[in-house]
Amino acid sequence: VWTIKNLYSEDTVNKLVAGSYLLNKEIIPEIVQLYIMVFFTVWTIKNLYSEDLILWIRQLKLEFPKYTPNTSLRACSLLIQDCPTLAEDLFNAVFVSLWSNQLTEDQQDKLNENLRKALEHQNITEVTMTILNLAEFMAHWGKGELDIENQVFARAARRCNAYAKALYYVEKSFLNNESGMLAELLRINNTLQQHQAACGVLEYAKLHPNVDKPQDSWYEELQRWEDALKCYNKNLDTNKNLQAPHTSIEHDVLGRLRCLEALNRWDEMESTVEHHWTDFCSDRFKQRGPDNNPKTQMASLAATASWRLAKWNNMDKYTDAMPVNYHKHFYSAISAIVHQDYDKAQEYIDQSRETLGQEIAVIVKEGYHRFYKKMIDMHMLAELEEVIAFKKTFHNENKFTSIHREFKNTPEKSKKEEEYKARLRDIWWARLQGCQRNVEDWSKILEVHKLVLDPTDDDKAWLKFSSIARKSKRYDLAQKILVGLIGENPSESDNWLDDNSNVHPAVVYQYLKYQWNVAFTEDVRKNTFRQLTSYVDSHCKADIYPQQESPYPPSHLWSHMPLQSKSFPNRLKSKYKLKQGLWKIQLLKEEGHDGAVEACLQYFEQAKDYDDAWYKAWREWAIINKQAARTDSMNIIESNYEKVVRELREYLPPEPADYVFEDDDEDELGDSDDDDRVDDLVLTPDLANIQGHAQQARIEELLRQKKELRNELDKRYDMITASVKGFIESITRSMKQNSLQDILQLLTLWFTHGHNSNVNKVLMDNITRIPLTIWIQVIPQLIARIDIKHSKVRGLVHRVLKDVGRDHPQALIYPLSVASKSGSEDSERSRYACQLLAEMNEPKNDLVTEGTLLSNELIRIAILWNELWHNALETASTKWFQDQDAEGMFAVLSPLYEMLNTDPQTELEQSFKNTYGLDLQEAKVWCDRYRTSKEERHIKQAWEHYYNVYRRIGTTINQINALRLEDCSPKLLNKAKDMVLAVPGSYDPDQPVITIAAIDPSVFVIKSKQRPRKLSMTGSDGKKYTFLLKGNEDLRQDERAMQLFGLVNSLLASYDHTSELNLSIQRYSIIPLSPNSGLCGWRPHSDTLHSLIKEHRDRKSIAHTLENKLLQNFCSCYEKLPLMMKIEVFEDVLNITLGVDLANILYQRSPSAEVWFERRKNYILSHAVMSMVGYILGLGDRHPSNIMMDRKTGNLIHVDFGECFDVARDREKYPEKVPFRLTRMMQKAMEVTGIHGSYTKTCYAVMDVLRRNEASILAVLETFVYDPLINWRLVDQGSGGEPGVGNSYDMTINKKAIEILQKVRKKLTGYDDVTNERHTMVEVQVQSLISQATASENLCQLYMGWCPFW
C-alpha cells in the first residue's frame, strides 16, 4: 500500500486501521503493533514523495490517538477529527504511551534506527521538526529517550533553522567530551545573536587548549572583524595559487569579503571581487550545490558592495548569479527601482516578503534578538515601497504626458517634492528611533533612504549613525561618515575650522568628539581640546540664538538647516561648553591638578546660560558645584571653625549681669551673638592691655584662622547653594525623565546643609516648583526626616509632606502610619507623624480612618498573640539562662503583660487569654517575688510556667495552616469593603486609583521560620492582588533597596549596550506597616532556589542534604578543622557530586528548547546584574532561600535585604567572604563554558554603567545610610531596637555612615576591598570579584545553611 503515491486516500491508512476496535472498545494489540510497524517501515522507503510523506505524518497524528492505551488520550480522538491542531499538541504524549506500552525492545531499536535515517536522509522541515519535538518531549518525560546521537539531532535542527534545539544537543555533545564542539557552539551562539556567549567559547578555548584549538574563522564569528581580516589576508598571501592542492583560497576570499562588508569598506570589496570573480566562475565549482558554491556566495557579497557604491550594472550581474532567496529578491527590487521599473520592483518586494515570512515562522520562538533581525528586513521592504511611491510621483518618466512634462521641472513641482521628502524624512527618523543602536542595521536602513534622501538632506540620521559607530568603537566608519558630511578630510586640512569654513557646528561637534575618542595620548587630547576651545571662542558669541516657540527645543536642532549653514542653536552652544568643561577637567586630573573641578566651573555656568531650558546643562552645573564644594570634607572645616570659636570665647570678658547668652544649636556657624563679640575682641585697647602681648598675639592668630575658615565655608556654601538651585532647575525641566537621581542628590544637600540661610532661602523660594508627583518617589526619605533637629529643614519637610498629603493622600497614608508607630508614643517622630495624619484627616476623614484600620488589623494578623509570646519567651530565656540578666528578661516580657491585661479584640486573642492567661499570671507572681527577694528559686518557679506555655504554644503554632478573618480580625472582615483606600503599592498618580473592594476571608500561613501570611484582596478593577504579610521583620531597608534597584534599572536602560540586552533587576512592591511588619508584593509562579532543588532531588530520590551527609562522613568535626584541611574536604565533596540540579531544572521545566534557551539567558543576565549591584550594596546572606526564580521567565529575584553594606562580611561568626553568590551549581546552570561568556560579559557591562554613574549611586546610598529609621542597624546589629539619641550616638552614626560611603565609593572607582588594590579597568575588577566568589577557601568557611555546595 505504501507504493501508492497518494497516501491520503481512503484505500490506505484508514482501511489499514479499520476494525481495530471491538464492541467493548478494547484495543487489539496485533492491529496496533501492525500499525506501528507501518509507521517506522515507511522510513526505509527511499523514493517516497516529499508531499506524500507530509500528508502521511499528518494523517498519522490524527489516527494514533484512537489506539493509545491511555484512556484520557483515547477519549480525545473524536475531538481531534474536528480540531486537527489538537492532534499536533497530543501527538508526543500519544507516541510515548504507545512506545512504553506497545513496543518491544527490538521494535524500539528498529524504530530508533529508522528515525535516525529520517533525520539524516530527508530535508522536510515539518517531518524533521515532528521528530525533534518528539525527542524533546521524551527527554522531559524522563522514562526513556530516543537512542539517537546528539550530533544527528544537532545537524537536523540546524537544517530546520531550529538553532535553540541545535544548541542543546551540541552542548550535550560537548559535555560528553566529543571533539570539534567548540566551533559548533561558537557558530550556533553567533546565529542566535548570543555574541557574549560566543566570546565565552573563545575564552574557554584559550584556557583549555587541549579541548579545541582556536581557529582563524572564530574571529569572524565573534565579530572581531579587524582580527579576522588580518588572518584571511595572511592566508591569501600564503596561498596565491588557486590550483595548488589542498588550498582553501575560496574560503579565505569569502571570509575577507565578509569582513570588509562588516567594516563598510566597499571599494576594497569591489576590487577583491573583480580580482577573483573569473576564477570563481570556473567549471571546477559548477558541480557544487548552491550552499557550497563559492560563486553564489561571492555574488551575494558582491551585490552588496555594488549597491553601496551605486554601481547598478555590476549589481545586476551579481544578482543574476545569486541563488533564489530573500537577498536576490531584495537586490533585484533595488535595481528595478533604479531603472524605474516600479511594477517589477513591487513584485520582487512581494517575493522577498513571502520568503521572509517562511523564515520568521521557524525562528519566531527562538527569542526577540533573533527575530529582530528579520523584522529589520521587513522594515526595509516597507520603506522600499515608500521609495517606489515617491519615485512614481516625481521620477516616473513613463507616466508623463506632454502636459506633465511641462510641469515636470516647475518650482511648484520642486516644492511639492521637497515637502514629500520632508515627510518621509520625519517618518523614517521616527522609525529609526525604535531600532536598536546597531551599526549594521542602521547602515542598511540608511542606504535604502539614500534612494530618496542624500546624506546632506538627512543630516540628523547620518550624524546619529556616526555617533552610534563611534560608541561601538567603529572609528573608521564614524570618520568616513563625518568626512562625507564635511566634504574633506579634516586630518588632511589645517583650515577646516577657519571662520570661512562652511561646516555646520553640529558636524564639527561630532567630529571633535570622534577625535577625542581616538586620541590615545595626552598630547593629542590637548590638541583636540585646543581646537574645541578655539572654535567655541570664535563661534559661541555672546548673542543668544532665538529660542524656539516651544519651551523645550526639539532634539533635531539643525532641522531644516543645510549643513553648509553656520547657524548655531543655543542647545548646541550649551553642548560645546559642557564638553569643554568635561574635557578640561580630565586633562587637569591627568596632570595631577588638585582643584580641577573648581577651575572649570565657568564652562558649566556658560552652558546653562546658553540654554537655560535644557535640564542636562542644569544637572551638570549642579553636579560640578557639588563636587567643587567637596561636601565630604566640610565637616572637618566646620569642626575646626567651632574649635577656634570655642577658644576665642575663653578670652571674652564677663557678660553683664542682665545678659543671657543663648546657644541655639540651630544657628549657623558664625551667626550667633557671641561670634559678633569674638569679632570685636581685639578692637578694645583696654582688653589688649589686660590680656597681655602673648594673649593678644594668640587672639589675632585665632581671628585670622576664624576668618580663613569662615571664608572657606562661605565659598563652599555658595557652591552648595548653586548646586541646590541647579538640581531644582534640572528636576523641573526634566520632569520624570531621570528625576530620581536628581531629587535624591537634592535631598542629600537639603538635609545636610539646609540649615544654612542661603541654602534655605533657595529651597524656600523654589521647592514648590517641583511637581508633587516627583516627591512621591522619595516619600520614605522625607518621612525619615520629619523629626530632624534643625527647625528650618524640619519645617520645609513638613510643608512638602502637607502638600503631597493634600493632592496625593493615597501615597502618604501608609508611610505616615508606619512613622506614627515608630519608637515610643511620645517620641518626636511619632508625634509629628500623628500631627500630619490629623491634618490629612480633616478633608480626607474616611481615607485616614480606613488606612489606620487596615494598618492596625494587618499588624494584628501578621503577629498573633501566641507568636508574640512564643518569640518573647525565647528571647527572655536567652536573657536569663545565658546572660543571667533578669532585668533584661523583665523588659522583654513587660510589654506583653500590658497587652495581656487589655481587653481581647478577636476570638483568637480571647482564646489565648483563656488558655494561657492563668499560667502567665502565675509566672508573673513568681517574677514579682524574685524582684523583692532576689531568690533564684522564685524565678525558677516562674520558668516552669513559662516553659509549659512555650511548649504548648509551639505545638499550636505548627498546626496553623490558615487563619479566618472572623477569628483573627473581624473588623477587617466587616469594614474592609468598598473602601476609598488604594490597594497597597498600587498607587500611581498618572493612573486611576485602584481601591480595595474586598479582602479574602481566609489568610494562609506559609510554613517557614517567620510564618508569613499569604493575603489576597480584590481591587476596584476586579483584579486579585496578593501579598506576603510579614511579621517580626523590618521591611524599611528592603523598601530603600527597591528604590536603589529602580535607579539602577533606569541607568541600565539609558545605555545602548545594556538596554539592548534588556538588563534589569526584578522588583516588587514593599509596604512597611510598622517597624516590625509589612507587606511584600507576591511574586506569582516563583520559587526559592532551595525549594526548587529540594523538590527536584525528592523527585529523583536524592537526599537534598546529600553534600552535608558526605561532609559528615569525611569529617564529623568539619567546623573545627584548620582552613587548609577545610578546603581539601570541601573540594573532595565537590568532586564526587555533580551539582547539575539547577541546570536540569531549567531544561526539564521548559516545554521546549526555545523556552529553555530564553529562560537560561534570562537566568544568566539577571544573575550577573544582581551580582554586581549586590556587591556595590554590600548585600549578604545570599543563601538559596533568599533567591527566587521565576518559573516562566527564568529571572532571579532576590529577597530579604536586611544585611547590606558588608554587614555579613564583617560579622564575627561565619563571615561571608564572598562578594556575591556564584557557587558551582549556579555556574553549571549557565552555558557549558560556565562563567566564560554571557555572565562575565554582562558583569563587565553592568559594572561599567555603575562606575560611570558613581554620583547617582552614592546619592541613593547617602539617603540610605543617613536615614535615622535604618542606620541604627549599622551600629548595633541584632539589637532589635530602634535608634538611640544623643550626641554620642549621632557621632557614631555619622562616623559609620562616612566609612560605608567611602567603602562604596572605593568599589565604584575600582578598589578591591580585600586587597585594597585599585583596578582601573572594569574587566580586572570583575575578574577579581569572580575569583573571590568562586574560591574554595572562601566558600568552605560559610555556614552550612548558606549551602556553599549548591
mmCIF file of C-alpha atoms in Angstrom, residues 303 306 311-321 331-332 334-336 339:
data_model
loop_
_atom_site.group_PDB
_atom_site.id
_atom_site.type_symbol
_atom_site.label_atom_id
_atom_site.label_comp_id
_atom_site.label_asym_id
_atom_site.label_seq_id
_atom_site.Cartn_x
_atom_site.Cartn_y
_atom_site.Cartn_z
ATOM 1 C CA ALA A 303 25.880 42.671 -4.955
ATOM 2 C CA SER A 306 27.744 47.312 -5.815
ATOM 3 C CA LYS A 311 27.251 50.587 -9.486
ATOM 4 C CA TRP A 312 23.969 49.268 -10.778
ATOM 5 C CA ASN A 313 25.233 47.354 -13.841
ATOM 6 C CA ASN A 314 27.621 45.327 -11.705
ATOM 7 C CA MET A 315 24.851 44.745 -9.201
ATOM 8 C CA ASP A 316 22.608 43.259 -11.899
ATOM 9 C CA LYS A 317 25.408 40.898 -12.974
ATOM 10 C CA TYR A 318 25.977 39.638 -9.453
ATOM 11 C CA THR A 319 22.281 39.397 -8.641
ATOM 12 C CA ASP A 320 21.740 37.096 -11.608
ATOM 13 C CA ALA A 321 24.376 34.729 -10.193
ATOM 14 C CA TYR A 331 18.654 43.457 -4.622
ATOM 15 C CA SER A 332 16.504 42.877 -7.688
ATOM 16 C CA ILE A 334 16.504 47.946 -5.695
ATOM 17 C CA SER A 335 17.803 47.511 -9.230
ATOM 18 C CA ALA A 336 14.287 47.735 -10.640
ATOM 19 C CA HIS A 339 15.828 51.528 -13.565
#
